XYZ file of C-alpha atoms in Angstrom:
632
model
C 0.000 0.000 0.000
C 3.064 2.381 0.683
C 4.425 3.710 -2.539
C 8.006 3.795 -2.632
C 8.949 7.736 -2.562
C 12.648 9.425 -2.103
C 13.898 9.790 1.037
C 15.954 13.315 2.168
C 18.599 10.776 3.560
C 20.180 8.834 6.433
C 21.451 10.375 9.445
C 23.053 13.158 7.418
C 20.291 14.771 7.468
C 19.843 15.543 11.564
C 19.278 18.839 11.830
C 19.973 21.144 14.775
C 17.265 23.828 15.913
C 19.371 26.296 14.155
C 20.043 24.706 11.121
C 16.020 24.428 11.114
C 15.257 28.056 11.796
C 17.640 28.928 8.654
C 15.411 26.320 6.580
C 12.561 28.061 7.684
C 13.879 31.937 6.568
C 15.600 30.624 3.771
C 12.504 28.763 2.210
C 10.075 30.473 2.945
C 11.346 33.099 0.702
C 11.496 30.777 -1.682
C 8.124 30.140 -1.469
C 6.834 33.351 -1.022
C 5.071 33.574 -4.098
C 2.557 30.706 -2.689
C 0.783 33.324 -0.857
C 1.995 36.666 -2.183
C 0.327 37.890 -5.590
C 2.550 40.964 -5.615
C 5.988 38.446 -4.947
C 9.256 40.337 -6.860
C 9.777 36.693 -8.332
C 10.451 35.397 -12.297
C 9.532 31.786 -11.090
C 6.366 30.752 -11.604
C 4.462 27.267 -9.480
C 2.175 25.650 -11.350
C 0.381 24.391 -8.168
C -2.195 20.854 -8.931
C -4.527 19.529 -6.230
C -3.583 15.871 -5.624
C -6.203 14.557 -3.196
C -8.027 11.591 -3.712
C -11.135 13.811 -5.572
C -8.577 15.262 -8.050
C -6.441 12.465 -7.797
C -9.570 10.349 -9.427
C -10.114 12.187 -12.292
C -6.329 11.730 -13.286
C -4.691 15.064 -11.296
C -1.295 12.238 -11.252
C -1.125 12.294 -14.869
C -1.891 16.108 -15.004
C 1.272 16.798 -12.805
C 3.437 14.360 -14.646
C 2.237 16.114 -18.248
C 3.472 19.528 -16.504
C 6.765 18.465 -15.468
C 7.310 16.374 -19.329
C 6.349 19.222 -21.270
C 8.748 21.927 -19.305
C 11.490 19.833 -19.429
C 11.382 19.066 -23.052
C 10.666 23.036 -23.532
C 13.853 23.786 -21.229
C 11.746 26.248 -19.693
C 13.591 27.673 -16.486
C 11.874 29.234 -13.332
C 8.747 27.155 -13.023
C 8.092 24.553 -10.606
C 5.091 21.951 -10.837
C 3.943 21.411 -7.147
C 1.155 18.627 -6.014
C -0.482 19.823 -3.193
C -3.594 18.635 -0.872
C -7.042 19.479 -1.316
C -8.197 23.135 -2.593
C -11.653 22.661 -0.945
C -13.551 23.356 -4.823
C -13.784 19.866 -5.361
C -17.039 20.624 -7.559
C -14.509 22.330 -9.731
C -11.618 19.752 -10.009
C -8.764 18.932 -11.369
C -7.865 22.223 -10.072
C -4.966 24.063 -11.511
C -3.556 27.539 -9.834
C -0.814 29.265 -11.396
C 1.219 31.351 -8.587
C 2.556 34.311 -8.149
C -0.711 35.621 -10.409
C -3.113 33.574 -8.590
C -4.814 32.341 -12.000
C -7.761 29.169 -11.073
C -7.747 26.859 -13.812
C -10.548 24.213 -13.047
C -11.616 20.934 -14.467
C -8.425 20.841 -16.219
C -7.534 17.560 -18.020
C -4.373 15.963 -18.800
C -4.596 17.150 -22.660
C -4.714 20.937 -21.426
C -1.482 20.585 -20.364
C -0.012 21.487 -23.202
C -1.874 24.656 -23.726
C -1.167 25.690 -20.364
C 2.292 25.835 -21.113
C 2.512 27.348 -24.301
C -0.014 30.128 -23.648
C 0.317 30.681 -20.244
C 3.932 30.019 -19.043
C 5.726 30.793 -22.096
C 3.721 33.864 -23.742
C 2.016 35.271 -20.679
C -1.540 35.040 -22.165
C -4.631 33.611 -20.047
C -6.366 30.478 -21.125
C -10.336 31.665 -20.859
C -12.328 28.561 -21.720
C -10.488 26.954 -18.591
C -10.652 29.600 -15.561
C -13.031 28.575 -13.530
C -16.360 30.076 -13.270
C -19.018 30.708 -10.296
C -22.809 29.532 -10.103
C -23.550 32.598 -11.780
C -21.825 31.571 -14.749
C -19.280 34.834 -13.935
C -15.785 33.635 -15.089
C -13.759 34.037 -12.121
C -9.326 34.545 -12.726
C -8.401 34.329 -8.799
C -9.274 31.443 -6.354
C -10.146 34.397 -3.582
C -12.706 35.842 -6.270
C -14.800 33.201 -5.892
C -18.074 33.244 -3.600
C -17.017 29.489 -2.393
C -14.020 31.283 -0.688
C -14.888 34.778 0.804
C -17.299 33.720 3.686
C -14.683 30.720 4.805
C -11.400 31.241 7.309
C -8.950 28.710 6.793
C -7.392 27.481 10.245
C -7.179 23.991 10.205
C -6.282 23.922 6.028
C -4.426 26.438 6.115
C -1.731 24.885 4.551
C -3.724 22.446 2.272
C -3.267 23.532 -1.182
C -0.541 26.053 -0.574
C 2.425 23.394 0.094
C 3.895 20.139 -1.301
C 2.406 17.596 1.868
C 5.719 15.341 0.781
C 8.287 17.844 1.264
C 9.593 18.618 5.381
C 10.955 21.736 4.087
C 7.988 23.312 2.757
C 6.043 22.945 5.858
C 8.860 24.188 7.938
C 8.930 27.203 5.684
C 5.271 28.204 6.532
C 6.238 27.602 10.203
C 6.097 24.931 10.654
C 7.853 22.890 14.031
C 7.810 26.758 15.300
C 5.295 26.193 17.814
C 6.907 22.639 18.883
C 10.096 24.883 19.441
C 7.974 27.489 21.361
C 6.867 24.737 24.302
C 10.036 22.922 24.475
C 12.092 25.721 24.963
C 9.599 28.281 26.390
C 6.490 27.167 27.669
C 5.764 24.340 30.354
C 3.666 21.226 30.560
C 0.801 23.664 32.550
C 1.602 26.468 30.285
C 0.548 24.507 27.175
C -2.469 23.135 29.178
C -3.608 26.465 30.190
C -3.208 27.938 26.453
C -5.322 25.228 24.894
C -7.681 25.492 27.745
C -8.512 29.428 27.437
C -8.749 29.151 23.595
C -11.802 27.263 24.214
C -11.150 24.480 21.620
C -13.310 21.766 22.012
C -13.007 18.339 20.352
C -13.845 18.526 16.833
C -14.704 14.446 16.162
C -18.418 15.152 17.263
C -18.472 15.311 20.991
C -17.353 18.697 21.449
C -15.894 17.760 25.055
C -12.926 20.942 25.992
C -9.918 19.721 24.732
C -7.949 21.461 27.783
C -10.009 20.029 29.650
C -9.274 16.384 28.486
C -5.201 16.695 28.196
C -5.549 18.469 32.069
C -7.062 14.960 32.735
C -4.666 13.321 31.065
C -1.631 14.852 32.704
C -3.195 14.501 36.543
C -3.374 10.656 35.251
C -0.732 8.707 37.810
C 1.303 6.507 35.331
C 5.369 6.157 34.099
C 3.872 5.684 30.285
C 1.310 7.439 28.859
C -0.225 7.721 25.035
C -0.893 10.070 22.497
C -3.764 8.336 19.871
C -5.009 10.608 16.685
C -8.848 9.396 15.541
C -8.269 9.591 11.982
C -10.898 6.801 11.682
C -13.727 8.823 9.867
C -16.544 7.118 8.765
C -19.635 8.751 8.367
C -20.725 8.532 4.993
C -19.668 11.779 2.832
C -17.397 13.253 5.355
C -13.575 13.584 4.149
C -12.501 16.266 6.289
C -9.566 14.357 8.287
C -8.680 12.441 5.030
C -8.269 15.850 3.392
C -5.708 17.316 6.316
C -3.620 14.437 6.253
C -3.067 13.939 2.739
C -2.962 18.243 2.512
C -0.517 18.830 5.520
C 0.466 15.776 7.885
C 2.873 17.599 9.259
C 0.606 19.718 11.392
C -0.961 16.800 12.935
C 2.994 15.418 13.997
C 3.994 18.481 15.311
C 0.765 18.527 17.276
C 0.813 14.988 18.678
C 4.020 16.015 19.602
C 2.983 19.181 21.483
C -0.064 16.769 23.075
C 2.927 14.498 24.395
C 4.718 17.084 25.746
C 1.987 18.476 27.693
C 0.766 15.457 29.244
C 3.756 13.686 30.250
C 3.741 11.254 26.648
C 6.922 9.915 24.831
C 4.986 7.476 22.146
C 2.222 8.654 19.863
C -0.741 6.526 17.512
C -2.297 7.368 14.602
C -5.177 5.049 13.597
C -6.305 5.708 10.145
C -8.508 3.422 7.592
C -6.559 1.553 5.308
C -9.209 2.917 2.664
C -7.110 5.936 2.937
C -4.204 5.006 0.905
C -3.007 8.748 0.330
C -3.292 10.169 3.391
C -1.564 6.855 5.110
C 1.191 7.496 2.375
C 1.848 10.822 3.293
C 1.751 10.840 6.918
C 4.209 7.832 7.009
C 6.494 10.316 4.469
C 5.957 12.799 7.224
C 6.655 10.635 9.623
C 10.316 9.089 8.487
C 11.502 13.087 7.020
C 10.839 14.121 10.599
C 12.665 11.020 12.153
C 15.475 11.831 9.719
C 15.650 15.432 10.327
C 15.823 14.911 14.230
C 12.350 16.393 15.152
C 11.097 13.033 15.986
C 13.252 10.429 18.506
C 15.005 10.901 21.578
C 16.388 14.041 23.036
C 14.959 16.350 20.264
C 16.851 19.349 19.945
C 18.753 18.185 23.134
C 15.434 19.441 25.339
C 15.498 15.928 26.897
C 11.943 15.294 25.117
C 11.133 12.171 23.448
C 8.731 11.084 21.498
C 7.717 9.007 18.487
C 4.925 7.924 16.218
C 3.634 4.880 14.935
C 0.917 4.244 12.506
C -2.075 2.025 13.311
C -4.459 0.878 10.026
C -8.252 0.132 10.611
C -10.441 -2.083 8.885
C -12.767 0.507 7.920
C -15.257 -0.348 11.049
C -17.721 2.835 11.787
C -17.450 1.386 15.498
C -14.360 1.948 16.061
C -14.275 5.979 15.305
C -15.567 5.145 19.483
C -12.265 5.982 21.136
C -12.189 3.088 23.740
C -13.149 0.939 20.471
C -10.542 2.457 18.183
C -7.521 1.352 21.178
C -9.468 -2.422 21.570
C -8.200 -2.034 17.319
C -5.103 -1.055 18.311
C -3.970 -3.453 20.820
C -5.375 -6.289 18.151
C -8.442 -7.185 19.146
C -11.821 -6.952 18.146
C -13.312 -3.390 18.111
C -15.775 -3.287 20.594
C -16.763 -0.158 23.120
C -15.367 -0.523 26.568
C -17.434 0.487 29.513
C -16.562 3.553 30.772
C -15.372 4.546 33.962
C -12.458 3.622 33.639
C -11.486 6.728 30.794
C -8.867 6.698 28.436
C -7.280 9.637 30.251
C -6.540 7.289 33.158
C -6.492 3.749 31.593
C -6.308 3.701 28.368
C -3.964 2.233 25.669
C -2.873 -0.934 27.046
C -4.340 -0.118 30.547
C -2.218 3.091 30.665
C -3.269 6.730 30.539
C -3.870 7.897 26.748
C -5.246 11.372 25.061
C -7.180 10.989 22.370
C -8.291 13.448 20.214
C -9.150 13.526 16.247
C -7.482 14.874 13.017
C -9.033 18.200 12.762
C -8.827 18.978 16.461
C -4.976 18.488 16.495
C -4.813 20.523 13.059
C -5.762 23.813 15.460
C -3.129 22.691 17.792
C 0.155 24.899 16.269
C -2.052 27.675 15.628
C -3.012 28.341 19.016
C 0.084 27.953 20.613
C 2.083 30.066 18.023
C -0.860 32.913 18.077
C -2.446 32.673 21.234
C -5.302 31.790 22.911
C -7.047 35.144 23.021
C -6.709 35.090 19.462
C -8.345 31.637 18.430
C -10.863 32.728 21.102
C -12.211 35.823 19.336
C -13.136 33.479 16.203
C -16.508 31.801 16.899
C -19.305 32.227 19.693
C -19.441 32.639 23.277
C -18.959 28.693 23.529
C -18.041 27.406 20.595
C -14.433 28.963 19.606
C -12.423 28.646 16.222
C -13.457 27.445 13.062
C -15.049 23.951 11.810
C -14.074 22.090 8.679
C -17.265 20.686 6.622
C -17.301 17.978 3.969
C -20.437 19.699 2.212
C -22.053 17.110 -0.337
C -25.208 16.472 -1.763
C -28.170 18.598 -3.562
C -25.874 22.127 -3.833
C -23.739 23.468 -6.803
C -20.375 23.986 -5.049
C -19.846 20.628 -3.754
C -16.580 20.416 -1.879
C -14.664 20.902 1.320
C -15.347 24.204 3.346
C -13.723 26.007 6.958
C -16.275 28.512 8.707
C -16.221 30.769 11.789
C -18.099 28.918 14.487
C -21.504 30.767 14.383
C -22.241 30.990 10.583
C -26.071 30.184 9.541
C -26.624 27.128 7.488
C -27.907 29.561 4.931
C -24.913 31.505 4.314
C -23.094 27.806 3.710
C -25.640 26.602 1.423
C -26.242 29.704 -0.718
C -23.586 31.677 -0.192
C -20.502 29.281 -0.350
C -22.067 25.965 -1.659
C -23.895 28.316 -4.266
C -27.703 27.102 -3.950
C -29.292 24.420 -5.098
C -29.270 22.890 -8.426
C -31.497 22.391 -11.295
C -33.804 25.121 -10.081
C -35.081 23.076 -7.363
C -35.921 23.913 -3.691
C -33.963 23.374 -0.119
C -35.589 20.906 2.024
C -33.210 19.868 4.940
C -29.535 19.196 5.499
C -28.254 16.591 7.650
C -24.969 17.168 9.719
C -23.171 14.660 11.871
C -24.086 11.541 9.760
C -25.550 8.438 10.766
C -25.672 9.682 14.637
C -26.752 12.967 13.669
C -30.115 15.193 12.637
C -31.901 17.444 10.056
C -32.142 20.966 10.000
C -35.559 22.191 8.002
C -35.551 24.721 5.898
C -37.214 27.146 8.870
C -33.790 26.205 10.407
C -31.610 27.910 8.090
C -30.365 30.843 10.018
C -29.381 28.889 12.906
C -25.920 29.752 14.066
C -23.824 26.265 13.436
C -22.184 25.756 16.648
C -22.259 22.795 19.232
C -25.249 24.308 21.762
C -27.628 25.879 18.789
C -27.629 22.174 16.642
C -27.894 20.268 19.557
C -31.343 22.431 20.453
C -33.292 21.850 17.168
C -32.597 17.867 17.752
C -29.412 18.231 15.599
C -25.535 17.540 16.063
C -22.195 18.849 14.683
C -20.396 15.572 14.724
C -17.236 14.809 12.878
C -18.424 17.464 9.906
C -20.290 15.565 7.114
C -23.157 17.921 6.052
C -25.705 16.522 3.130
C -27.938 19.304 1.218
C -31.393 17.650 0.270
C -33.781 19.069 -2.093
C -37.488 18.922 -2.285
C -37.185 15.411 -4.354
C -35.770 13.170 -1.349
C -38.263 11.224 0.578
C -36.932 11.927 4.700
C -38.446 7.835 5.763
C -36.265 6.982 2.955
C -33.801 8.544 4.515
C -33.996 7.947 7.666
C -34.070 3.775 6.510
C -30.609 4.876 4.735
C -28.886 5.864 7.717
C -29.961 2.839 10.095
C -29.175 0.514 7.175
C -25.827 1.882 7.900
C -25.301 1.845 11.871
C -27.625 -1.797 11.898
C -24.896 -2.733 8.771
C -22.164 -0.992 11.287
C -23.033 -1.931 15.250
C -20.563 -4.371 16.979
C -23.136 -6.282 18.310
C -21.960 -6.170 21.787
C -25.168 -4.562 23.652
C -28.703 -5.507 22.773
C -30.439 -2.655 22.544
C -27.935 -1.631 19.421
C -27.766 -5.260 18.194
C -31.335 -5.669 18.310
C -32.624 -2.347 18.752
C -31.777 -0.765 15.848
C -32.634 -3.760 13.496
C -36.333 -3.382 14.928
C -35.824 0.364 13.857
C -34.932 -0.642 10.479
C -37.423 -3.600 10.124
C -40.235 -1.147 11.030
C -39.051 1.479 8.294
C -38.985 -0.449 5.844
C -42.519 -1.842 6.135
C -43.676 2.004 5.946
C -41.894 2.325 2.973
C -43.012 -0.763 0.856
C -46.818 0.430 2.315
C -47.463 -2.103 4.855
C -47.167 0.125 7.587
C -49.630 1.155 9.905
C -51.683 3.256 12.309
C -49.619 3.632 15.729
C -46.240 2.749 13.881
C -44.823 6.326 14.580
C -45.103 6.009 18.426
C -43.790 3.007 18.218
C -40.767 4.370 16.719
C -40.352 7.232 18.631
C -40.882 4.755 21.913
C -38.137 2.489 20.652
C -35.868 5.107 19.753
C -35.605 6.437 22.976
C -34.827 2.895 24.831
C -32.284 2.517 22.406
C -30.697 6.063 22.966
C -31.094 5.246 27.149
C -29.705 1.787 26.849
C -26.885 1.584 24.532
C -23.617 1.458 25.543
C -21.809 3.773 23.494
C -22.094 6.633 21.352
C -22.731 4.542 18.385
C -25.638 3.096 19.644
C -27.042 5.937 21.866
C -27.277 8.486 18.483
C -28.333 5.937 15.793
C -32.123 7.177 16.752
C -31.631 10.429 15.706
C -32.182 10.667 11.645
C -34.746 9.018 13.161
C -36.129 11.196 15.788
C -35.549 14.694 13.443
C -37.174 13.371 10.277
C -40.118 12.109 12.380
C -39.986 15.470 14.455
C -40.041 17.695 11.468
C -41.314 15.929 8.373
C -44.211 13.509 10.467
C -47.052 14.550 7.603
C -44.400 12.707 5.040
C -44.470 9.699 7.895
C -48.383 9.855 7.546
C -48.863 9.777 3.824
C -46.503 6.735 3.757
C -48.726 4.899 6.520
C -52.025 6.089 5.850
C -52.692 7.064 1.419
C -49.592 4.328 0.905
C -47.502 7.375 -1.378
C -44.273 8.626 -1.354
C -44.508 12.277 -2.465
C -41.001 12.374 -3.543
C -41.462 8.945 -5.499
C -38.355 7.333 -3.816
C -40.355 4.901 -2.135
C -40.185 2.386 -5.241
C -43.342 0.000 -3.766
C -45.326 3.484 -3.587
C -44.639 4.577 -6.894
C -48.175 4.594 -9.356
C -46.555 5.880 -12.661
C -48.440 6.985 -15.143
C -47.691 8.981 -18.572
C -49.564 12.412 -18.608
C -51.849 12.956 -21.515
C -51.320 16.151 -22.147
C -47.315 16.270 -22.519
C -46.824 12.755 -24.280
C -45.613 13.182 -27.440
C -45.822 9.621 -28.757
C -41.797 9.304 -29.311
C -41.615 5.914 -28.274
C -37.920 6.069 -25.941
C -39.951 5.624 -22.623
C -41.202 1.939 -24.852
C -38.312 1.421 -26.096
C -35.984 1.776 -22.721
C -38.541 -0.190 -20.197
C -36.595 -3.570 -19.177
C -40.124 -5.375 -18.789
C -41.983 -4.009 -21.727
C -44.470 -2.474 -19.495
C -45.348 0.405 -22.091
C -47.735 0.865 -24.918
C -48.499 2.851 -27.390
C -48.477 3.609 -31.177
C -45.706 6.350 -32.376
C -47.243 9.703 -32.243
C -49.960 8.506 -29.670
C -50.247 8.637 -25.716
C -48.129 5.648 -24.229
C -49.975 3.477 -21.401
C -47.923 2.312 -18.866
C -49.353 -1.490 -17.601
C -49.164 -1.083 -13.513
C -49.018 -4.586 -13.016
C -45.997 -4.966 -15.155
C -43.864 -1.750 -14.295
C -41.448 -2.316 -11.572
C -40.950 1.003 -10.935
C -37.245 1.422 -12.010
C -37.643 5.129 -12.793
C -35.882 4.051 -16.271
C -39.087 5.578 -18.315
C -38.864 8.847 -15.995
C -35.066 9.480 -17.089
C -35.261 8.734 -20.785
C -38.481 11.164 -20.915
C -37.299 14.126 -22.839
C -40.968 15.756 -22.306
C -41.136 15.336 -18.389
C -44.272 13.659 -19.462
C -43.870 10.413 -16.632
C -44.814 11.390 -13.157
C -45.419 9.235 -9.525
């Protein structure tokens, strides 16, 4: 699974504190032209997002097309660069020419060429491939764009500006800085107390004070303590962790290291799902170019700290995103919730006190410490500081990865940075925190996204995974969806998860094939709640709740299912009646031609008949309809 890569060296390359502060000055004007439109520079970075989105559509080949086409040019002064995830990822393979700032999107490998000769070499802009807004304006800058201007980038900051496989380039945007600030400046208490009054406050879904947790962690009595990273994301759609790690893993070593120090650590995890090749790629990179440059090991930068890192691949088990889980993985066995007391913080890892926080939480880590708590703390609301990354997917134009303020409506995210809905059709609900979280209803859009304000309309923040719905999803349908996954995902180690939530499911689906009936809803709602009291862990106790919300706010769409057997949105396939209107038929004969049963009839130029008793409602007639003229 590791791709072979090239190493900086052997033991040659140790570096002293000193010889890393010069690496830092010394590159970083280098690469001062990454964020600096007006840099005094000749060189020109082509820079090309390689994260898995881009990386699918053939970004590798992109960057390899670059670098073939300059050489055999001999053009001097421009560098090809991959770097981690823009956010746009609507828009990609994204291409941004630096020091101009130029946003070249959906680029293919074949543009390459064009690139080159119009762009590098004769100084002229290539129109038909800047990118353009929802509005169809053609935009020439990345910060031009509406996706960008509401967003503050804390936790990517890096992502897309440097090469995630190069030491150096991190240093440069200072990088290690804030690792040098505690060992040399700050104590154990002093890092405590700086995380503490930033008011950070665990961003994998719990929210729990992440001073709070590393204070609990230090008081722990033990010779060997842990440092674990939660890199396990699995809620469907979300890709926020994924995107720091394979965008800038160096921030999330330098952290772990920081987390050690402060709590009295000298050995470090990192469990991440093997279905994450490139971000396990480049964190092991980031790994072995720290090891060889001296940051990571024993004595670093002779302050008598050690500390190390290992990392630790999962299965791809939803489960085990539970921290007590997640270390049952680690230590090799099954991963199953432990009952808690005991906490990690005073018996974790192998019985021994262990911090664990996730990907995005350390990510906020060197920023703190290197601008201070009072700063981090003015970003956000009155208890929910910073910023918080969202993988924004579904029904909305600018599909893609976004950072906001703490406190931002879910209007301003949908319409004004994921650019509306599309196809002209209307907002329904979103759904944040995945399987264990809720919806948020359209009278719900200018609530203030933070931990207290979700968590009172029935809603949660969770890891990050936000899905825009418009007014053609059926909410029992999805509701069924997201218990299919936690019934699909549950360890099967408490009853009321093992057995609860396959009830849940077994009653959904009768509503949706039109079998269910009268009383069915408070039977739901009655089961839900024993399975949120009973459950042992988080897993279990939140698998109610797409539950719970869709019931709570869309209970007339419950009621048609149960009582007039339809499914207004027609995605409830044994409540679909499809029938060919009159009136817009034009006789053309695809809808005939394309059903797999031969359920149509009809003479060329006439109304088509669709037989009911034939038609298994595969929706095939309804796509190949060029006059809209099929409806449920």
């Amino acid at each position: 699974m590791l791709q072979i890569y090239k190493k900086v060296g052997g033991s040659e390359s140790m570096k002293t504190l000193e010889e890393i502060c010069n690496i830092r000055d010394e590159k970083r004007k280098e690469l001062d032209l990454r964020v600096n439109t007006s840099a005094n520079t000749h060189e020109k970075h082509i820079l090309v997002c390689h994260g898995t989105g881009c990386t699918s559509s053939k970004s590798p080949k992109i960057i390899e097309n670059f670098r073939r086409i300059i050489e055999e040019k001999n053009i001097e002064n421009v560098r090809v660069i991959q770097t981690g995830c823009f956010g746009l990822c609507a828009k990609g393979p994204i291409v941004i020419i630096r020091p101009e700032d130029v946003f070249y999107a959906m680029v293919t490998p074949d543009d390459c060429e064009e690139i080159v000769e119009k762009h590098i070499q004769n100084g002229e802009i290539v129109e038909r491939l800047l990118c353009k807004d929802v509005d169809n304006t053609v935009v020439k800058q990345l910060d031009e764009l509406n996706f960008y201007k509401k967003q503050k980038r804390i936790a990517l900051k890096n992502c897309g500006v440097i090469d995630p496989e190069d030491i150096e380039e991190y240093i440069a945007f200072d990088g290690y800085k804030a690792l040098e600030k505690v060992l040399f400046h700050m104590s154990p208490d002093d890092v405590i107390n700086e995380i503490s009054n930033s008011g950070l406050r665990g961003r994998g879904g719990a929210g729990f004070p992440t001073g709070k947790k590393w204070s609990f962690t230090k008081m722990a009595v033990g010779e060997q303590k842990y440092v674990v990273c939660n890199a396990d994301e699995g809620d469907p759609g979300a890709f926020m962790d994924r995107s720091i790690l394979e965008g800038d893993p160096h921030c999330v070593v330098e952290a772990m290291m920081i987390a050690g120090y402060a709590v009295g650590a000298n050995k470090g995890y990192i469990y991440v799902r093997a279905e994450y090749p490139i971000a396990v790629k480049r964190f092991q990179i980031a790994i072995d170019q720290a090891r060889e440059y001296g940051i990571l090991g024993e004595n670093i930068w002779n302050s008598g700290f050690n500390f190390d890192l290992e990392i630790r691949l999962g299965a791809g088990a939803f489960v085990c995103g539970e921290e007590t889980a997640l270390l049952e993985s680690i230590e090799g066995r099954r991963g199953q919730p432990r009952l808690k007391p005991p906490f990690p913080a005073n018996e974790g890892l192998f019985g021994k006190p262990t911090l664990i926080n996730n990907v995005e939480t350390y990510a906020n880590i060197t920023k703190i410490i290197l601008n201070g708590a009072e700063w981090y703390s003015s970003i956000g609301t009155e208890k929910s500081k910073g910023t918080k990354v969202f993988a924004l997917g579904g029904n909305v134009n600018n599909i893609g990865l976004v950072e906001v303020p703490m406190g931002v409506t879910l209007r301003e995210i949908v319409f004004d940075i994921g650019g509306g809905i599309p196809n002209g059709r209307k907002f329904k609900a979103a759904q944040t925190g995945g399987p264990s979280g809720g919806c948020i209803t359209e009278e719900h859009l200018d609530t203030p996204i933070d931990y207290e304000s979700l968590q009172a309309i029935g809603s949660m923040m969770g890891s990050g995974g936000l899905i825009v719905m418009d007014d053609s999803k059926c909410m029992v349908n999805l509701a069924k969806f997201y218990l299919g996954f936690t019934v699909d995902e549950s360890c099967g180690k408490c009853t009321p998860c093992r057995i609860g939530t396959k009830r849940l499911l077994e009653m959904l689906e009768k509503i949706t094939e039109g079998k269910g009936e009268d009383g069915d809803i408070e039977k739901l709602e009655r089961l839900c709640s024993n399975i949120q009291k009973a459950s042992v862990c988080g897993l279990g106790q939140t698998a109610p709740n797409p539950v719970l919300s869709t019931i709570k706010y869309f209970r007339e769409e419950y009621r048609e299912h149960i009582d007039h057997k339809q499914c207004r949105a027609g995605e409830c396939k044994a409540l679909m009646k499809l029938h060919i209107d009159p009136e817009l038929c034009k006789g053309c004969g695809l809808c005939k031609r394309n059903c797999p049963v031969d359920a149509i009839s009809g003479d060329v130029r006439q109304t088509h008949v669709i037989d009911e008793e034939k038609c298994i409602k595969c929706g095939t007639c309804i796509t190949k309809c060029p006059f809209h003229a099929i409806k449920s």
